[in-house]
mmCIF file of C-alpha atoms in Angstrom:
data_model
loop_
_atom_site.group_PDB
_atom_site.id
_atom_site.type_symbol
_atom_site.label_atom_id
_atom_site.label_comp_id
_atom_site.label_asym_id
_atom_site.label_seq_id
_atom_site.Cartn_x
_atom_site.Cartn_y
_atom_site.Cartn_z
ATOM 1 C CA UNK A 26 50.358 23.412 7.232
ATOM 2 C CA UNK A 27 50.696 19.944 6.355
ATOM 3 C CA UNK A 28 53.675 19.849 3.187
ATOM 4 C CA UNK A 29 55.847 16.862 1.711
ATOM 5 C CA UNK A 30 58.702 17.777 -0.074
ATOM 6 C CA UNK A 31 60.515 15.470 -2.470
ATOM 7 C CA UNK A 32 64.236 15.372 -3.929
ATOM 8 C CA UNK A 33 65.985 15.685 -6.184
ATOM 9 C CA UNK A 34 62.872 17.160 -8.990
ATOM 10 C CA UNK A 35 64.440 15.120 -10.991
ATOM 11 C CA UNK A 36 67.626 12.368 -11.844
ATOM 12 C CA UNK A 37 68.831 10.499 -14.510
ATOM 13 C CA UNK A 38 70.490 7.412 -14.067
ATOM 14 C CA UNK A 39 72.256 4.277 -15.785
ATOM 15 C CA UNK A 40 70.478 1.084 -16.515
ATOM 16 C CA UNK A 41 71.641 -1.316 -13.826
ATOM 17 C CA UNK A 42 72.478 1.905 -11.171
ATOM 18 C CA UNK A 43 70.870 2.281 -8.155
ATOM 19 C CA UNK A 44 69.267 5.390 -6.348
ATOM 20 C CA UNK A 45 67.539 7.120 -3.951
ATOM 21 C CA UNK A 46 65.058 9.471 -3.155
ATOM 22 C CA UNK A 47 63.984 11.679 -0.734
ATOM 23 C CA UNK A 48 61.114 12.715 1.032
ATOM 24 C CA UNK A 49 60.581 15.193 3.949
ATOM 25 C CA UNK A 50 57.092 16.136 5.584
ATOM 26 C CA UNK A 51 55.341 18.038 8.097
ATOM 27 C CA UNK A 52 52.215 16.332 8.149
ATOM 28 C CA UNK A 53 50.587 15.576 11.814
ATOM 29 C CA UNK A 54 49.102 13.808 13.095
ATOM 30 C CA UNK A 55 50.589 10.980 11.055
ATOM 31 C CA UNK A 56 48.945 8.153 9.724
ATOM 32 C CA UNK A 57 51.247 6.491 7.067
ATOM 33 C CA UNK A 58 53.507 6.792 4.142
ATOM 34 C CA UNK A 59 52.829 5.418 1.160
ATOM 35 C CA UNK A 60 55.100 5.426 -2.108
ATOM 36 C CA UNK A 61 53.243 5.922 -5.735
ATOM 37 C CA UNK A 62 54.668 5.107 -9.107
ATOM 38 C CA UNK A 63 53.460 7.273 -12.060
ATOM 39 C CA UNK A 64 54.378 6.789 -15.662
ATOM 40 C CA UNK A 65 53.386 9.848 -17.709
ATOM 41 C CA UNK A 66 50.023 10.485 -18.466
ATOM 42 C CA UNK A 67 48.750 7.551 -16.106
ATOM 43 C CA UNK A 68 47.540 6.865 -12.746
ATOM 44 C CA UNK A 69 49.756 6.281 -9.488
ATOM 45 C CA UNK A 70 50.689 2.963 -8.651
ATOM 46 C CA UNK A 71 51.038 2.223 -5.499
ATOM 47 C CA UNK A 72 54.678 0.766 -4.343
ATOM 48 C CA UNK A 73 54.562 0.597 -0.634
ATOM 49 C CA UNK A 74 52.470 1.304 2.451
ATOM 50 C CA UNK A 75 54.464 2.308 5.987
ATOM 51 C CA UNK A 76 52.457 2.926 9.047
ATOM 52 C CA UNK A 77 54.462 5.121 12.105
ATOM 53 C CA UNK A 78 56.093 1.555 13.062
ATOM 54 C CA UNK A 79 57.567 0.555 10.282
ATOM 55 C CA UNK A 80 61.514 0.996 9.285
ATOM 56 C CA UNK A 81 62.033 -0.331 6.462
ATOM 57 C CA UNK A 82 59.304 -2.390 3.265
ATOM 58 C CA UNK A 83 60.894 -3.782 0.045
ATOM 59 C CA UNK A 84 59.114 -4.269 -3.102
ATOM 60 C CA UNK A 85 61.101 -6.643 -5.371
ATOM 61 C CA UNK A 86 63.577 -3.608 -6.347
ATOM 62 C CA UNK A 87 62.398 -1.060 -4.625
ATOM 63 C CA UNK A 88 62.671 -0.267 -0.418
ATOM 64 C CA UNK A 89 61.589 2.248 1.130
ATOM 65 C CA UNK A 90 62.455 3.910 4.807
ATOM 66 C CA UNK A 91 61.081 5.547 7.454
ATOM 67 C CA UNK A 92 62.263 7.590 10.141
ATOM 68 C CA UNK A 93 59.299 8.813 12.171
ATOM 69 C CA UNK A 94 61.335 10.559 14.254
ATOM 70 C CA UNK A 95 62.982 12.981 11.712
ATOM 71 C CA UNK A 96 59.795 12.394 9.524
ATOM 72 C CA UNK A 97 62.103 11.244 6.487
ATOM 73 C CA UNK A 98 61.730 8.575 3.598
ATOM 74 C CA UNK A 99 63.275 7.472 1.467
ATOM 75 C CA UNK A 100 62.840 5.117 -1.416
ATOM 76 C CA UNK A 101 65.773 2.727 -3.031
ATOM 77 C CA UNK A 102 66.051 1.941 -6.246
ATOM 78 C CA UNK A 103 68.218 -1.106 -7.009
ATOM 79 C CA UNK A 104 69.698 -2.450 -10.511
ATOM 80 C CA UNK A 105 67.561 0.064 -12.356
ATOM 81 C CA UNK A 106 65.802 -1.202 -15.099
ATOM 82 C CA UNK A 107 64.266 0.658 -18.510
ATOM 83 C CA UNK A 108 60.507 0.323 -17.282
ATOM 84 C CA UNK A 109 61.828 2.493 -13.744
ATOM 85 C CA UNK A 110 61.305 5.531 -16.174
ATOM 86 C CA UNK A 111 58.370 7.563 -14.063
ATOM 87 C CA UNK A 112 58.001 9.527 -11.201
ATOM 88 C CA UNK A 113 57.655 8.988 -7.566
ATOM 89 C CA UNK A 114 55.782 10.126 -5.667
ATOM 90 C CA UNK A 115 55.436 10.416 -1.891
ATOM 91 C CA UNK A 116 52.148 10.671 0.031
ATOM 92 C CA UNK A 117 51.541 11.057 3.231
ATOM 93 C CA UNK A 118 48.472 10.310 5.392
ATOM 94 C CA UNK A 119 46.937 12.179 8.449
ATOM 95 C CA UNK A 120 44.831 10.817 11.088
ATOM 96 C CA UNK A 121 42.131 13.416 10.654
ATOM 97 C CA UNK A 122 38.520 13.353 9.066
ATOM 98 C CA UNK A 123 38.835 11.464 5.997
ATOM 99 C CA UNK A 124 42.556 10.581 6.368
ATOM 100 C CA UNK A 125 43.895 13.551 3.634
ATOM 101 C CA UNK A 126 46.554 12.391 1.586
ATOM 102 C CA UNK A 127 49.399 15.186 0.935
ATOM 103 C CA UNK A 128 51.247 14.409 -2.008
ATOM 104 C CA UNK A 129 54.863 15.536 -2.614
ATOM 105 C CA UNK A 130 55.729 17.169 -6.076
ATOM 106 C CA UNK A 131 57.209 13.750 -6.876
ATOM 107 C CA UNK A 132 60.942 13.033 -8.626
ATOM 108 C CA UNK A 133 61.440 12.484 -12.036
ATOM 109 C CA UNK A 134 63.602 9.571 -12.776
ATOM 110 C CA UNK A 135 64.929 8.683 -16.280
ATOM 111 C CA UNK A 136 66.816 5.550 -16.585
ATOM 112 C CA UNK A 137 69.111 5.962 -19.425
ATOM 113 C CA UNK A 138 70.912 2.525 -21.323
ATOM 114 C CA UNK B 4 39.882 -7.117 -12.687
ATOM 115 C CA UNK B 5 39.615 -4.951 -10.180
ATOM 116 C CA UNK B 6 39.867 -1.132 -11.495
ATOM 117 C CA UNK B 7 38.671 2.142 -11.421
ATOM 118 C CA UNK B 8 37.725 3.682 -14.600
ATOM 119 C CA UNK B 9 37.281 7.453 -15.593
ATOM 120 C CA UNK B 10 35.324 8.707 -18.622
ATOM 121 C CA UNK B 11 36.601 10.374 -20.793
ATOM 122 C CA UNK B 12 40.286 9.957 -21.237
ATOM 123 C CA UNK B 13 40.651 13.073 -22.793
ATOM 124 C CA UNK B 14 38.189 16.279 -23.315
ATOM 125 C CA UNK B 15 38.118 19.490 -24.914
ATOM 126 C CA UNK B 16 35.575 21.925 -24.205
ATOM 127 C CA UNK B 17 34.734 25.701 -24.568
ATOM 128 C CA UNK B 18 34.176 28.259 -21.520
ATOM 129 C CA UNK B 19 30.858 27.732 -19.748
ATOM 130 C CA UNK B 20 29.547 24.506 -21.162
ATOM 131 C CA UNK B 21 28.604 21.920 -18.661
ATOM 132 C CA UNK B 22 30.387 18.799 -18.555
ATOM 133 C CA UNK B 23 30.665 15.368 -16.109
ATOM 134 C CA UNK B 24 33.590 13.151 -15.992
ATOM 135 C CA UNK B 25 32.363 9.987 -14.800
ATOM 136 C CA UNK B 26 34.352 7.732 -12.067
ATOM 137 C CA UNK B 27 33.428 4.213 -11.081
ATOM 138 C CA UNK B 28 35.015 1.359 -8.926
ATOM 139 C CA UNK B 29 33.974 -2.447 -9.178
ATOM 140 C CA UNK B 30 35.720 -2.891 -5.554
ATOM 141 C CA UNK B 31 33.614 -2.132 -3.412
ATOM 142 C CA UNK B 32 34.859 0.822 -1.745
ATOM 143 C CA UNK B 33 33.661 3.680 0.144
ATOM 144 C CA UNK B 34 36.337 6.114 0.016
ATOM 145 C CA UNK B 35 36.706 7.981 -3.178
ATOM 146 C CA UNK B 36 38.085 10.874 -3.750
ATOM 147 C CA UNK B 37 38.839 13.519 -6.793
ATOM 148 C CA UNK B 38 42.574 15.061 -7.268
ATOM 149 C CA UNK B 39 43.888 17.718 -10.237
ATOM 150 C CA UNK B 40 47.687 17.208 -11.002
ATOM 151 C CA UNK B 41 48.811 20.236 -12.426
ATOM 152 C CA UNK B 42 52.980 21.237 -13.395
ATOM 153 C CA UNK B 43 55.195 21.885 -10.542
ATOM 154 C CA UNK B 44 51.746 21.597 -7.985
ATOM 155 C CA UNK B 45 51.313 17.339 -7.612
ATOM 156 C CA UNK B 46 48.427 15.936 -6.702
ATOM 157 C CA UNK B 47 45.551 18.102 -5.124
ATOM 158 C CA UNK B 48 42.357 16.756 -3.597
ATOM 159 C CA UNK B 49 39.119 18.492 -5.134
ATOM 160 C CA UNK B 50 36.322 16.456 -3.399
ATOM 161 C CA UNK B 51 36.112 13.157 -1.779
ATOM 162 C CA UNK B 52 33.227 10.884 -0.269
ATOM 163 C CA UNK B 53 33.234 8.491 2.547
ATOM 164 C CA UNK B 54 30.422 7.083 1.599
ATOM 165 C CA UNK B 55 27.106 7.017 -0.007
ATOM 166 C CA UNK B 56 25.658 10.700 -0.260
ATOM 167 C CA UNK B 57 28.450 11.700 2.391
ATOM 168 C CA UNK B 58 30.959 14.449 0.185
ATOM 169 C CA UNK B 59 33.108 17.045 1.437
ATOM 170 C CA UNK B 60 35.374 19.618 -0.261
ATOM 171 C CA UNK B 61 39.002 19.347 -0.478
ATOM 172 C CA UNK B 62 42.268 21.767 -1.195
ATOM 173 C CA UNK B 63 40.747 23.587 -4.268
ATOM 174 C CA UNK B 64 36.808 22.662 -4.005
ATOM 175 C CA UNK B 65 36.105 25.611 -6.344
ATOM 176 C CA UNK B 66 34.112 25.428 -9.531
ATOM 177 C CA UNK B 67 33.439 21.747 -9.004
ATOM 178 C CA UNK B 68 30.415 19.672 -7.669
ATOM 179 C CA UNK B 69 30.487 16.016 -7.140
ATOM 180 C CA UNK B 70 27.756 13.586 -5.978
ATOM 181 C CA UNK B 71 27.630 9.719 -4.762
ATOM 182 C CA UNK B 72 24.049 8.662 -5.164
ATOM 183 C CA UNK B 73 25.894 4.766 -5.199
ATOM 184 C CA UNK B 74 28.650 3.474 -3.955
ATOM 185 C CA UNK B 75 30.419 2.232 -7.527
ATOM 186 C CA UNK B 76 30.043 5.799 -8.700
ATOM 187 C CA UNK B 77 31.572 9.494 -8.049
ATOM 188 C CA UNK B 78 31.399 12.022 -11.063
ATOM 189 C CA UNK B 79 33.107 15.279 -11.224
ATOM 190 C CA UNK B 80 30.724 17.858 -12.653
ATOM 191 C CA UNK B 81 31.817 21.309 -14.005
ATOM 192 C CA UNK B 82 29.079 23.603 -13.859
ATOM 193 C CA UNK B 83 30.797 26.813 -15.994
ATOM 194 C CA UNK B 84 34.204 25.492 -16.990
ATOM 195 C CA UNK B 85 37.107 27.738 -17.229
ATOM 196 C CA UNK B 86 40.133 27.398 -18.551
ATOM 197 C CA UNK B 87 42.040 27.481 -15.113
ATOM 198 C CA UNK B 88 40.507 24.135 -14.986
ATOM 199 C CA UNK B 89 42.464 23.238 -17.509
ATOM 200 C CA UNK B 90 44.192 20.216 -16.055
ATOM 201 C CA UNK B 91 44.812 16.129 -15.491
ATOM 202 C CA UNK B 92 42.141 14.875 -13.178
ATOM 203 C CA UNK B 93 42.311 11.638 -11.555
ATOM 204 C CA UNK B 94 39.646 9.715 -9.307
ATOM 205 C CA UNK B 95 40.586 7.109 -6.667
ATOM 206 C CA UNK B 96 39.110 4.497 -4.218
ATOM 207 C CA UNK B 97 40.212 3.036 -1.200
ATOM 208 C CA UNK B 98 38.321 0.388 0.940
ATOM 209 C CA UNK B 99 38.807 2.290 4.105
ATOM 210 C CA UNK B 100 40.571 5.926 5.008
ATOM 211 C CA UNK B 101 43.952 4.360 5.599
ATOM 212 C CA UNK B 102 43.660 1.839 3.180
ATOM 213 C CA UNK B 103 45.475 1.694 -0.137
ATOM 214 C CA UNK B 104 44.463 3.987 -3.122
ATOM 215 C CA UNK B 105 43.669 3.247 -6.319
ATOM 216 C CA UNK B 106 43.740 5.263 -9.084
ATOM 217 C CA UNK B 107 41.954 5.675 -12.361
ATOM 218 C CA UNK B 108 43.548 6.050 -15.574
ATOM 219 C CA UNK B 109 43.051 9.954 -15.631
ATOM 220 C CA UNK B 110 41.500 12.522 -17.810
ATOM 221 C CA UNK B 111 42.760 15.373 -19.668
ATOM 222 C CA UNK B 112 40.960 17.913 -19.791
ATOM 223 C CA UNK B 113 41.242 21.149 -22.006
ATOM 224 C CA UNK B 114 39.035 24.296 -21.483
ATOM 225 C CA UNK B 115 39.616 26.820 -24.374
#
């Protein structure tokens, strides 16, 4: 069964800190990796796109990973601002009929001041 | 402005009374697709469409109809609402399978 899992659930961090998070999947065949931002009550955002050959894909503060290999992403956080306040979410594509998206549960981040 | 917009934002409704939540995209697309986000679950896939009058069912397909008669458009219908469908429902679009999605504002909806 195709899964991502995400962690932490959830963090809280200091404005100007950096962090990370993690996701792990199963899914297979793989397609790509995509990272979502989601500010409550809205729709996900979409941060990056990886395909299998990929490493590494920066959006101004963020980067995210990928290790195909271990099937592992993660995405960096640096000099966390206010508006980081959401969760993230990682989703991960299959190369099957329709190209499914499996979503992880997502982490919670909370920049505090 | 490219966008894809869900009616309504919010919606409460009793047991058993029909209701459509409409979905439409001004890019173009032919990939759409319908997801519930419930506590603790994330994102599930109801129904999607890879093109005009081409839908298939996704993860939890049941107690929900969709159709695409165009390409812009993709509601969700509930037939007999319950209130396990009690939830935050989101469309999307992407130009092509692998593409990148795009996501509506979402809908809250309430079944009492």
């Amino acid at each position: 069964k195709n899964q991502v899992e995400q962690s932490p659930q959830s963090l809280i961090i200091l404005e100007g800190k950096n962090c990370t998070l993690q996701c792990n999947y199963t899914v297979s065949p793989f397609s790509n990796l995509r990272w979502y931002k989601q500010d409550t009550g809205r729709g996900p955002v979409s941060l990056t796109i990886m395909t299998f050959s990929e490493n590494t894909k920066s959006n101004g503060r963020y980067t995210a990973t990928l290790d195909a290999d271990t099937k592992q992403s993660s995405l960096h956080i640096t000099a966390s601002q206010l508006s980081d306040s959401a969760s993230y979410i990682c989703v991960v594509s299959a190369q099957a009929a329709g190209n499914k998206l499996t979503f992880g549960g997502g982490t919670r981040v909370l920049v505090k001041p | 402005e490219a966008q894809v917009t869900q009616n309504p934002r919010y919606l409460i409704t009793v047991t058993g009374k029909k209701l459509t939540v409409t979905c439409s995209q001004n890019m173009n697309h032919e990939y759409m697709s319908w997801y519930r986000q419930d506590p603790g679950l994330g994102l599930r896939q109801i129904y999607y469409s890879m093109n005009v009058e081409v839908t298939d069912k996704g993860d939890v397909p049941e107690g929900y109809k969709v159709s695409r008669k165009e390409k812009r458009n993709f509601p969700l219908i509930l037939e007999s609402p319950s209130p396990n469908q009690t939830s935050l429902y989101f469309c999307a679009s992407r130009p092509f399978p692998q593409g990148e999605a795009f996501f509506g504002q979402g809908t809250r909806l309430t079944v009492v």
